[in-house]
Amino acid sequence: MNDSAWFLLQALFLGLVEGFTEFIPVSSTAHLLLVGDWIGFSSGNDKVFEVVIQLGSILAVMWVFRARILQMLGGFFAGDPQERRFVWNLAIAFMPAAVIGALGIRYVKALFHHPGVFAITLALGGLIMLWVERKPRYAKRPDDPSETEVSQHASAHTLEQISWKQALAVGCAQVLAMVPGTSRSGATIIGGMLAGIDRRTATEFSFFLAMPTMLAASVYDLYRHGAALDESQMLAIVVGFVAAFLSALVLVRAVLAFVARRTYRPFAWYRIGLAVVVACWVLL
């Protein structure tokens, strides 16, 4: 196998890794960078490949939720107060990461080159998830009798019931996810749960928030670095993009079905275990 074919095979594999990890709270970026390093994949110092192929996963979510997106947009332009509230809440949640990202993206990307950062954020994130899941603050969804943790503190059971303060809390949590290894989905879901949104609704809101966030990040990265990409790098991005789309298409419904009946504890323990592996790899 020549070098070009091996490079594209690596891109295909990493695209699958991205699609399978983007919407579970284990940090797709950490997996892309760590696995890429372990298999000898080099995408350049700007890490455009790792950012842009995430858009494939986002398009998979948009396809799964296409009916809901059309309902949201139609209601917004028709003056439906609930849909307008939902759209404005997404805008509120999007703004913190947009502002901080535009101002500090170069400093954030500098952290991509330090595996030790992943060990810390993976472990810390796992411990926080275990702590949050032990708190009896999640209310029973009206349409989901399987939820057993009930509390008066949870106040949002549907996307339309999320308040602007809860949306802002989720947006601030997303800023933390700019640090590699934190997990965008993990930070926004846990942030939403702490703000009083039930687990499944927090997950759905995280999916919708990912759409403008990752679209903006991908377009911004291509605008800044696209001209410097050669033909092989562009082809690798296309291959990784398609692989991420197809694998995420399989995973999204599975994640929603899982969170309707289970906690995030297995993912927390996985993060802690991976953090130990990464720490040993860095130290040894």
PDB file of C-alpha atoms in Angstrom:
ATOM      1  CA  MET A   1       0.000   0.000   0.000  1.00  0.00           C
ATOM      2  CA  ASN A   2       1.467   3.355  -1.029  1.00  0.00           C
ATOM      3  CA  ASP A   3       1.617   6.389   1.219  1.00  0.00           C
ATOM      4  CA  SER A   4      -1.372   8.149  -0.370  1.00  0.00           C
ATOM      5  CA  ALA A   5      -3.663   5.146   0.040  1.00  0.00           C
ATOM      6  CA  TRP A   6      -2.538   4.666   3.649  1.00  0.00           C
ATOM      7  CA  PHE A   7      -3.168   8.360   4.365  1.00  0.00           C
ATOM      8  CA  LEU A   8      -6.739   8.093   3.050  1.00  0.00           C
ATOM      9  CA  LEU A   9      -7.317   4.862   4.975  1.00  0.00           C
ATOM     10  CA  GLN A  10      -6.226   6.645   8.139  1.00  0.00           C
ATOM     11  CA  ALA A  11      -8.608   9.510   7.296  1.00  0.00           C
ATOM     12  CA  LEU A  12     -11.443   7.008   6.817  1.00  0.00           C
ATOM     13  CA  PHE A  13     -10.753   5.385  10.179  1.00  0.00           C
ATOM     14  CA  LEU A  14     -10.574   8.734  11.967  1.00  0.00           C
ATOM     15  CA  GLY A  15     -13.842   9.773  10.335  1.00  0.00           C
ATOM     16  CA  LEU A  16     -15.479   6.709  11.857  1.00  0.00           C
ATOM     17  CA  VAL A  17     -13.935   7.546  15.228  1.00  0.00           C
ATOM     18  CA  GLU A  18     -15.333  11.081  14.974  1.00  0.00           C
ATOM     19  CA  GLY A  19     -18.834   9.922  14.097  1.00  0.00           C
ATOM     20  CA  PHE A  20     -18.974   7.394  16.910  1.00  0.00           C
ATOM     21  CA  THR A  21     -17.651   9.789  19.585  1.00  0.00           C
ATOM     22  CA  GLU A  22     -19.099  13.219  18.683  1.00  0.00           C
ATOM     23  CA  PHE A  23     -22.410  12.798  20.481  1.00  0.00           C
ATOM     24  CA  ILE A  24     -21.373  10.820  23.510  1.00  0.00           C
ATOM     25  CA  PRO A  25     -19.600  12.627  26.382  1.00  0.00           C
ATOM     26  CA  VAL A  26     -16.126  11.186  25.827  1.00  0.00           C
ATOM     27  CA  SER A  27     -14.542  13.994  23.722  1.00  0.00           C
ATOM     28  CA  SER A  28     -14.335  13.325  19.998  1.00  0.00           C
ATOM     29  CA  THR A  29     -11.447  15.796  19.674  1.00  0.00           C
ATOM     30  CA  ALA A  30      -9.359  13.911  22.229  1.00  0.00           C
ATOM     31  CA  HIS A  31     -10.073  10.634  20.436  1.00  0.00           C
ATOM     32  CA  LEU A  32      -9.211  12.096  17.029  1.00  0.00           C
ATOM     33  CA  LEU A  33      -5.922  13.563  18.203  1.00  0.00           C
ATOM     34  CA  LEU A  34      -4.864  10.614  20.361  1.00  0.00           C
ATOM     35  CA  VAL A  35      -5.829   7.918  17.860  1.00  0.00           C
ATOM     36  CA  GLY A  36      -4.347   9.982  15.033  1.00  0.00           C
ATOM     37  CA  ASP A  37      -1.077  10.220  16.925  1.00  0.00           C
ATOM     38  CA  TRP A  38      -1.082   6.505  17.732  1.00  0.00           C
ATOM     39  CA  ILE A  39      -1.568   5.510  14.069  1.00  0.00           C
ATOM     40  CA  GLY A  40       0.870   8.113  12.767  1.00  0.00           C
ATOM     41  CA  PHE A  41      -1.662  10.393  11.066  1.00  0.00           C
ATOM     42  CA  SER A  42      -0.436  13.934  10.427  1.00  0.00           C
ATOM     43  CA  SER A  43      -2.933  16.618   9.445  1.00  0.00           C
ATOM     44  CA  GLY A  44      -0.641  19.610   9.966  1.00  0.00           C
ATOM     45  CA  ASN A  45      -0.197  22.044  12.821  1.00  0.00           C
ATOM     46  CA  ASP A  46      -3.509  23.835  12.216  1.00  0.00           C
ATOM     47  CA  LYS A  47      -5.585  20.652  12.797  1.00  0.00           C
ATOM     48  CA  VAL A  48      -8.102  21.673  10.110  1.00  0.00           C
ATOM     49  CA  PHE A  49      -8.947  18.029   9.386  1.00  0.00           C
ATOM     50  CA  GLU A  50      -9.974  17.330  12.984  1.00  0.00           C
ATOM     51  CA  VAL A  51     -12.254  20.380  13.074  1.00  0.00           C
ATOM     52  CA  VAL A  52     -13.875  20.193   9.642  1.00  0.00           C
ATOM     53  CA  ILE A  53     -14.796  16.499   9.617  1.00  0.00           C
ATOM     54  CA  GLN A  54     -16.921  17.148  12.702  1.00  0.00           C
ATOM     55  CA  LEU A  55     -19.303  18.923  10.347  1.00  0.00           C
ATOM     56  CA  GLY A  56     -20.087  15.501   8.856  1.00  0.00           C
ATOM     57  CA  SER A  57     -21.423  14.394  12.228  1.00  0.00           C
ATOM     58  CA  ILE A  58     -23.466  17.589  12.526  1.00  0.00           C
ATOM     59  CA  LEU A  59     -25.064  17.053   9.127  1.00  0.00           C
ATOM     60  CA  ALA A  60     -26.076  13.577  10.290  1.00  0.00           C
ATOM     61  CA  VAL A  61     -27.904  15.156  13.240  1.00  0.00           C
ATOM     62  CA  MET A  62     -29.550  17.675  10.934  1.00  0.00           C
ATOM     63  CA  TRP A  63     -30.798  14.819   8.776  1.00  0.00           C
ATOM     64  CA  VAL A  64     -32.178  12.902  11.768  1.00  0.00           C
ATOM     65  CA  PHE A  65     -33.920  16.020  13.109  1.00  0.00           C
ATOM     66  CA  ARG A  66     -34.867  17.450   9.704  1.00  0.00           C
ATOM     67  CA  ALA A  67     -38.600  17.456  10.455  1.00  0.00           C
ATOM     68  CA  ARG A  68     -38.042  19.231  13.783  1.00  0.00           C
ATOM     69  CA  ILE A  69     -35.719  21.766  12.141  1.00  0.00           C
ATOM     70  CA  LEU A  70     -38.324  22.571   9.477  1.00  0.00           C
ATOM     71  CA  GLN A  71     -40.961  22.886  12.205  1.00  0.00           C
ATOM     72  CA  MET A  72     -38.698  25.217  14.173  1.00  0.00           C
ATOM     73  CA  LEU A  73     -37.886  27.451  11.195  1.00  0.00           C
ATOM     74  CA  GLY A  74     -41.473  27.500   9.937  1.00  0.00           C
ATOM     75  CA  GLY A  75     -42.778  28.399  13.375  1.00  0.00           C
ATOM     76  CA  PHE A  76     -40.119  31.078  13.838  1.00  0.00           C
ATOM     77  CA  PHE A  77     -41.014  32.921  10.617  1.00  0.00           C
ATOM     78  CA  ALA A  78     -44.726  32.381  11.211  1.00  0.00           C
ATOM     79  CA  GLY A  79     -44.486  34.049  14.604  1.00  0.00           C
ATOM     80  CA  ASP A  80     -45.020  30.970  16.787  1.00  0.00           C
ATOM     81  CA  PRO A  81     -43.947  32.146  20.286  1.00  0.00           C
ATOM     82  CA  GLN A  82     -42.647  28.725  21.387  1.00  0.00           C
ATOM     83  CA  GLU A  83     -40.528  28.213  18.269  1.00  0.00           C
ATOM     84  CA  ARG A  84     -39.201  31.763  18.444  1.00  0.00           C
ATOM     85  CA  ARG A  85     -38.264  31.188  22.059  1.00  0.00           C
ATOM     86  CA  PHE A  86     -36.431  27.992  21.091  1.00  0.00           C
ATOM     87  CA  VAL A  87     -34.495  29.744  18.291  1.00  0.00           C
ATOM     88  CA  TRP A  88     -33.523  32.669  20.527  1.00  0.00           C
ATOM     89  CA  ASN A  89     -32.394  30.251  23.234  1.00  0.00           C
ATOM     90  CA  LEU A  90     -30.149  28.521  20.707  1.00  0.00           C
ATOM     91  CA  ALA A  91     -28.707  31.908  19.760  1.00  0.00           C
ATOM     92  CA  ILE A  92     -28.116  32.757  23.435  1.00  0.00           C
ATOM     93  CA  ALA A  93     -26.391  29.409  24.026  1.00  0.00           C
ATOM     94  CA  PHE A  94     -24.272  29.819  20.883  1.00  0.00           C
ATOM     95  CA  MET A  95     -22.907  33.299  21.620  1.00  0.00           C
ATOM     96  CA  PRO A  96     -20.445  32.593  24.490  1.00  0.00           C
ATOM     97  CA  ALA A  97     -18.458  30.021  22.505  1.00  0.00           C
ATOM     98  CA  ALA A  98     -18.643  32.156  19.351  1.00  0.00           C
ATOM     99  CA  VAL A  99     -17.158  35.182  21.095  1.00  0.00           C
ATOM    100  CA  ILE A 100     -14.506  33.325  23.099  1.00  0.00           C
ATOM    101  CA  GLY A 101     -13.639  31.141  20.116  1.00  0.00           C
ATOM    102  CA  ALA A 102     -13.103  34.101  17.797  1.00  0.00           C
ATOM    103  CA  LEU A 103     -10.888  35.824  20.342  1.00  0.00           C
ATOM    104  CA  GLY A 104      -8.856  32.866  21.588  1.00  0.00           C
ATOM    105  CA  ILE A 105      -8.843  30.117  18.965  1.00  0.00           C
ATOM    106  CA  ARG A 106      -5.065  30.201  18.515  1.00  0.00           C
ATOM    107  CA  TYR A 107      -4.516  29.645  22.256  1.00  0.00           C
ATOM    108  CA  VAL A 108      -7.059  26.825  22.325  1.00  0.00           C
ATOM    109  CA  LYS A 109      -5.435  25.051  19.378  1.00  0.00           C
ATOM    110  CA  ALA A 110      -2.058  25.287  21.102  1.00  0.00           C
ATOM    111  CA  LEU A 111      -3.451  22.870  23.689  1.00  0.00           C
ATOM    112  CA  PHE A 112      -4.108  20.293  20.937  1.00  0.00           C
ATOM    113  CA  HIS A 113      -0.410  19.435  20.948  1.00  0.00           C
ATOM    114  CA  HIS A 114      -0.204  18.463  24.644  1.00  0.00           C
ATOM    115  CA  PRO A 115      -1.571  14.953  25.403  1.00  0.00           C
ATOM    116  CA  GLY A 116      -1.169  15.624  29.111  1.00  0.00           C
ATOM    117  CA  VAL A 117      -4.039  18.103  28.845  1.00  0.00           C
ATOM    118  CA  PHE A 118      -6.279  15.257  27.640  1.00  0.00           C
ATOM    119  CA  ALA A 119      -5.450  13.118  30.665  1.00  0.00           C
ATOM    120  CA  ILE A 120      -6.461  15.911  33.036  1.00  0.00           C
ATOM    121  CA  THR A 121      -9.656  16.958  31.259  1.00  0.00           C
ATOM    122  CA  LEU A 122     -10.826  13.395  30.598  1.00  0.00           C
ATOM    123  CA  ALA A 123     -10.399  12.423  34.250  1.00  0.00           C
ATOM    124  CA  LEU A 124     -11.863  15.660  35.624  1.00  0.00           C
ATOM    125  CA  GLY A 125     -14.830  15.440  33.274  1.00  0.00           C
ATOM    126  CA  GLY A 126     -15.477  11.844  34.287  1.00  0.00           C
ATOM    127  CA  LEU A 127     -15.440  12.714  37.979  1.00  0.00           C
ATOM    128  CA  ILE A 128     -17.833  15.620  37.417  1.00  0.00           C
ATOM    129  CA  MET A 129     -20.198  13.359  35.488  1.00  0.00           C
ATOM    130  CA  LEU A 130     -20.209  10.819  38.331  1.00  0.00           C
ATOM    131  CA  TRP A 131     -20.943  13.592  40.823  1.00  0.00           C
ATOM    132  CA  VAL A 132     -23.774  15.047  38.741  1.00  0.00           C
ATOM    133  CA  GLU A 133     -25.370  11.654  38.150  1.00  0.00           C
ATOM    134  CA  ARG A 134     -25.451  11.049  41.913  1.00  0.00           C
ATOM    135  CA  LYS A 135     -27.446  14.214  42.523  1.00  0.00           C
ATOM    136  CA  PRO A 136     -31.225  13.478  42.598  1.00  0.00           C
ATOM    137  CA  ARG A 137     -32.134  16.533  40.550  1.00  0.00           C
ATOM    138  CA  TYR A 138     -33.620  15.090  37.375  1.00  0.00           C
ATOM    139  CA  ALA A 139     -37.366  15.182  36.939  1.00  0.00           C
ATOM    140  CA  LYS A 140     -39.477  12.499  35.337  1.00  0.00           C
ATOM    141  CA  ARG A 141     -40.432  13.335  31.765  1.00  0.00           C
ATOM    142  CA  PRO A 142     -44.197  13.283  31.220  1.00  0.00           C
ATOM    143  CA  ASP A 143     -43.767  10.893  28.287  1.00  0.00           C
ATOM    144  CA  ASP A 144     -41.068   8.692  29.848  1.00  0.00           C
ATOM    145  CA  PRO A 145     -42.125   6.621  32.880  1.00  0.00           C
ATOM    146  CA  SER A 146     -38.741   4.851  32.920  1.00  0.00           C
ATOM    147  CA  GLU A 147     -37.009   7.887  34.460  1.00  0.00           C
ATOM    148  CA  THR A 148     -36.651   7.187  38.163  1.00  0.00           C
ATOM    149  CA  GLU A 149     -34.752  10.172  39.525  1.00  0.00           C
ATOM    150  CA  VAL A 150     -37.347  12.777  40.424  1.00  0.00           C
ATOM    151  CA  SER A 151     -36.820  16.239  41.885  1.00  0.00           C
ATOM    152  CA  GLN A 152     -38.573  19.566  42.001  1.00  0.00           C
ATOM    153  CA  HIS A 153     -35.411  21.268  40.752  1.00  0.00           C
ATOM    154  CA  ALA A 154     -35.724  20.048  37.164  1.00  0.00           C
ATOM    155  CA  SER A 155     -37.934  22.510  35.317  1.00  0.00           C
ATOM    156  CA  ALA A 156     -37.547  21.769  31.598  1.00  0.00           C
ATOM    157  CA  HIS A 157     -38.938  18.597  30.040  1.00  0.00           C
ATOM    158  CA  THR A 158     -39.139  19.789  26.427  1.00  0.00           C
ATOM    159  CA  LEU A 159     -36.976  21.981  24.218  1.00  0.00           C
ATOM    160  CA  GLU A 160     -39.638  24.691  24.237  1.00  0.00           C
ATOM    161  CA  GLN A 161     -39.668  24.857  28.046  1.00  0.00           C
ATOM    162  CA  ILE A 162     -35.979  25.743  28.357  1.00  0.00           C
ATOM    163  CA  SER A 163     -35.555  29.253  29.749  1.00  0.00           C
ATOM    164  CA  TRP A 164     -33.039  31.813  28.499  1.00  0.00           C
ATOM    165  CA  LYS A 165     -31.107  31.478  31.751  1.00  0.00           C
ATOM    166  CA  GLN A 166     -30.819  27.718  31.278  1.00  0.00           C
ATOM    167  CA  ALA A 167     -29.759  28.267  27.651  1.00  0.00           C
ATOM    168  CA  LEU A 168     -27.080  30.721  28.792  1.00  0.00           C
ATOM    169  CA  ALA A 169     -25.835  28.197  31.359  1.00  0.00           C
ATOM    170  CA  VAL A 170     -25.501  25.591  28.604  1.00  0.00           C
ATOM    171  CA  GLY A 171     -23.682  28.128  26.434  1.00  0.00           C
ATOM    172  CA  CYS A 172     -21.210  28.932  29.202  1.00  0.00           C
ATOM    173  CA  ALA A 173     -20.623  25.200  29.706  1.00  0.00           C
ATOM    174  CA  GLN A 174     -19.867  24.898  25.987  1.00  0.00           C
ATOM    175  CA  VAL A 175     -17.040  27.425  26.393  1.00  0.00           C
ATOM    176  CA  LEU A 176     -15.320  24.973  28.753  1.00  0.00           C
ATOM    177  CA  ALA A 177     -15.475  22.350  25.992  1.00  0.00           C
ATOM    178  CA  MET A 178     -13.026  24.386  23.928  1.00  0.00           C
ATOM    179  CA  VAL A 179     -10.297  22.819  26.070  1.00  0.00           C
ATOM    180  CA  PRO A 180      -9.359  19.506  24.348  1.00  0.00           C
ATOM    181  CA  GLY A 181     -10.619  16.437  26.173  1.00  0.00           C
ATOM    182  CA  THR A 182     -13.530  18.191  27.861  1.00  0.00           C
ATOM    183  CA  SER A 183     -16.195  17.057  25.341  1.00  0.00           C
ATOM    184  CA  ARG A 184     -18.607  19.557  23.828  1.00  0.00           C
ATOM    185  CA  SER A 185     -21.572  17.211  24.175  1.00  0.00           C
ATOM    186  CA  GLY A 186     -20.551  16.227  27.708  1.00  0.00           C
ATOM    187  CA  ALA A 187     -20.139  19.824  28.876  1.00  0.00           C
ATOM    188  CA  THR A 188     -23.417  21.035  27.374  1.00  0.00           C
ATOM    189  CA  ILE A 189     -25.454  18.040  28.559  1.00  0.00           C
ATOM    190  CA  ILE A 190     -24.088  18.128  32.107  1.00  0.00           C
ATOM    191  CA  GLY A 191     -24.369  21.930  32.150  1.00  0.00           C
ATOM    192  CA  GLY A 192     -28.001  21.626  31.110  1.00  0.00           C
ATOM    193  CA  MET A 193     -28.726  19.013  33.757  1.00  0.00           C
ATOM    194  CA  LEU A 194     -27.177  21.208  36.453  1.00  0.00           C
ATOM    195  CA  ALA A 195     -29.355  24.078  35.198  1.00  0.00           C
ATOM    196  CA  GLY A 196     -32.492  22.002  35.722  1.00  0.00           C
ATOM    197  CA  ILE A 197     -33.058  20.432  32.292  1.00  0.00           C
ATOM    198  CA  ASP A 198     -33.849  16.718  32.287  1.00  0.00           C
ATOM    199  CA  ARG A 199     -31.265  14.377  30.770  1.00  0.00           C
ATOM    200  CA  ARG A 200     -32.949  13.599  27.450  1.00  0.00           C
ATOM    201  CA  THR A 201     -33.980  17.205  26.768  1.00  0.00           C
ATOM    202  CA  ALA A 202     -30.463  18.384  27.649  1.00  0.00           C
ATOM    203  CA  THR A 203     -29.111  15.848  25.142  1.00  0.00           C
ATOM    204  CA  GLU A 204     -31.491  17.018  22.416  1.00  0.00           C
ATOM    205  CA  PHE A 205     -30.621  20.668  23.096  1.00  0.00           C
ATOM    206  CA  SER A 206     -26.930  19.756  22.892  1.00  0.00           C
ATOM    207  CA  PHE A 207     -27.539  18.206  19.472  1.00  0.00           C
ATOM    208  CA  PHE A 208     -29.290  21.343  18.195  1.00  0.00           C
ATOM    209  CA  LEU A 209     -26.636  23.634  19.676  1.00  0.00           C
ATOM    210  CA  ALA A 210     -23.952  21.592  17.912  1.00  0.00           C
ATOM    211  CA  MET A 211     -25.380  22.601  14.522  1.00  0.00           C
ATOM    212  CA  PRO A 212     -24.500  26.334  14.525  1.00  0.00           C
ATOM    213  CA  THR A 213     -21.429  25.792  16.700  1.00  0.00           C
ATOM    214  CA  MET A 214     -19.668  23.222  14.535  1.00  0.00           C
ATOM    215  CA  LEU A 215     -20.830  24.830  11.294  1.00  0.00           C
ATOM    216  CA  ALA A 216     -19.272  28.125  12.392  1.00  0.00           C
ATOM    217  CA  ALA A 217     -16.060  26.405  13.559  1.00  0.00           C
ATOM    218  CA  SER A 218     -15.685  24.483  10.292  1.00  0.00           C
ATOM    219  CA  VAL A 219     -16.348  27.482   8.049  1.00  0.00           C
ATOM    220  CA  TYR A 220     -13.991  29.645  10.118  1.00  0.00           C
ATOM    221  CA  ASP A 221     -11.184  27.075   9.957  1.00  0.00           C
ATOM    222  CA  LEU A 222     -11.583  26.557   6.208  1.00  0.00           C
ATOM    223  CA  TYR A 223     -11.614  30.326   5.685  1.00  0.00           C
ATOM    224  CA  ARG A 224      -8.379  30.762   7.642  1.00  0.00           C
ATOM    225  CA  HIS A 225      -6.449  27.722   6.449  1.00  0.00           C
ATOM    226  CA  GLY A 226      -8.235  26.336   3.392  1.00  0.00           C
ATOM    227  CA  ALA A 227      -5.877  27.965   0.901  1.00  0.00           C
ATOM    228  CA  ALA A 228      -2.898  26.208   2.495  1.00  0.00           C
ATOM    229  CA  LEU A 229      -4.368  22.708   2.109  1.00  0.00           C
ATOM    230  CA  ASP A 230      -2.968  20.566  -0.689  1.00  0.00           C
ATOM    231  CA  GLU A 231      -4.940  18.085  -2.800  1.00  0.00           C
ATOM    232  CA  SER A 232      -4.208  15.077  -0.572  1.00  0.00           C
ATOM    233  CA  GLN A 233      -5.312  16.951   2.558  1.00  0.00           C
ATOM    234  CA  MET A 234      -8.553  18.090   0.912  1.00  0.00           C
ATOM    235  CA  LEU A 235      -9.261  14.523  -0.231  1.00  0.00           C
ATOM    236  CA  ALA A 236      -8.594  13.267   3.295  1.00  0.00           C
ATOM    237  CA  ILE A 237     -11.076  15.800   4.663  1.00  0.00           C
ATOM    238  CA  VAL A 238     -13.716  14.617   2.179  1.00  0.00           C
ATOM    239  CA  VAL A 239     -13.146  10.954   3.115  1.00  0.00           C
ATOM    240  CA  GLY A 240     -13.218  11.709   6.856  1.00  0.00           C
ATOM    241  CA  PHE A 241     -16.276  13.920   6.424  1.00  0.00           C
ATOM    242  CA  VAL A 242     -18.288  11.186   4.689  1.00  0.00           C
ATOM    243  CA  ALA A 243     -17.206   8.536   7.202  1.00  0.00           C
ATOM    244  CA  ALA A 244     -18.166  10.811  10.113  1.00  0.00           C
ATOM    245  CA  PHE A 245     -21.578  11.487   8.548  1.00  0.00           C
ATOM    246  CA  LEU A 246     -22.408   7.807   8.043  1.00  0.00           C
ATOM    247  CA  SER A 247     -21.191   6.644  11.456  1.00  0.00           C
ATOM    248  CA  ALA A 248     -22.918   9.504  13.295  1.00  0.00           C
ATOM    249  CA  LEU A 249     -26.130   8.727  11.414  1.00  0.00           C
ATOM    250  CA  VAL A 250     -26.095   5.307  13.087  1.00  0.00           C
ATOM    251  CA  LEU A 251     -25.194   6.642  16.529  1.00  0.00           C
ATOM    252  CA  VAL A 252     -27.575   9.579  17.068  1.00  0.00           C
ATOM    253  CA  ARG A 253     -30.755   7.536  17.514  1.00  0.00           C
ATOM    254  CA  ALA A 254     -28.873   5.033  19.656  1.00  0.00           C
ATOM    255  CA  VAL A 255     -27.693   7.814  21.990  1.00  0.00           C
ATOM    256  CA  LEU A 256     -31.230   9.172  22.420  1.00  0.00           C
ATOM    257  CA  ALA A 257     -32.558   5.686  23.152  1.00  0.00           C
ATOM    258  CA  PHE A 258     -29.750   5.109  25.661  1.00  0.00           C
ATOM    259  CA  VAL A 259     -30.175   8.329  27.622  1.00  0.00           C
ATOM    260  CA  ALA A 260     -33.929   7.781  27.889  1.00  0.00           C
ATOM    261  CA  ARG A 261     -33.266   4.776  30.142  1.00  0.00           C
ATOM    262  CA  ARG A 262     -29.679   4.973  31.394  1.00  0.00           C
ATOM    263  CA  THR A 263     -27.315   7.360  33.144  1.00  0.00           C
ATOM    264  CA  TYR A 264     -23.987   8.636  31.831  1.00  0.00           C
ATOM    265  CA  ARG A 265     -21.971   6.720  34.444  1.00  0.00           C
ATOM    266  CA  PRO A 266     -20.512   4.203  31.931  1.00  0.00           C
ATOM    267  CA  PHE A 267     -19.102   7.080  29.892  1.00  0.00           C
ATOM    268  CA  ALA A 268     -17.689   8.668  33.042  1.00  0.00           C
ATOM    269  CA  TRP A 269     -15.796   5.506  33.962  1.00  0.00           C
ATOM    270  CA  TYR A 270     -14.605   5.154  30.361  1.00  0.00           C
ATOM    271  CA  ARG A 271     -13.211   8.695  30.474  1.00  0.00           C
ATOM    272  CA  ILE A 272     -11.370   7.996  33.710  1.00  0.00           C
ATOM    273  CA  GLY A 273      -9.947   4.746  32.328  1.00  0.00           C
ATOM    274  CA  LEU A 274      -8.789   6.465  29.129  1.00  0.00           C
ATOM    275  CA  ALA A 275      -7.234   9.248  31.199  1.00  0.00           C
ATOM    276  CA  VAL A 276      -5.147   6.653  33.047  1.00  0.00           C
ATOM    277  CA  VAL A 277      -4.011   5.139  29.726  1.00  0.00           C
ATOM    278  CA  VAL A 278      -3.057   8.549  28.340  1.00  0.00           C
ATOM    279  CA  ALA A 279      -1.224   9.505  31.534  1.00  0.00           C
ATOM    280  CA  CYS A 280       0.794   6.285  31.413  1.00  0.00           C
ATOM    281  CA  TRP A 281       1.559   6.882  27.727  1.00  0.00           C
ATOM    282  CA  VAL A 282       2.778  10.431  28.440  1.00  0.00           C
ATOM    283  CA  LEU A 283       4.835   9.523  31.513  1.00  0.00           C
ATOM    284  CA  LEU A 284       6.319   6.301  30.214  1.00  0.00           C
TER     285      LEU A 284
END
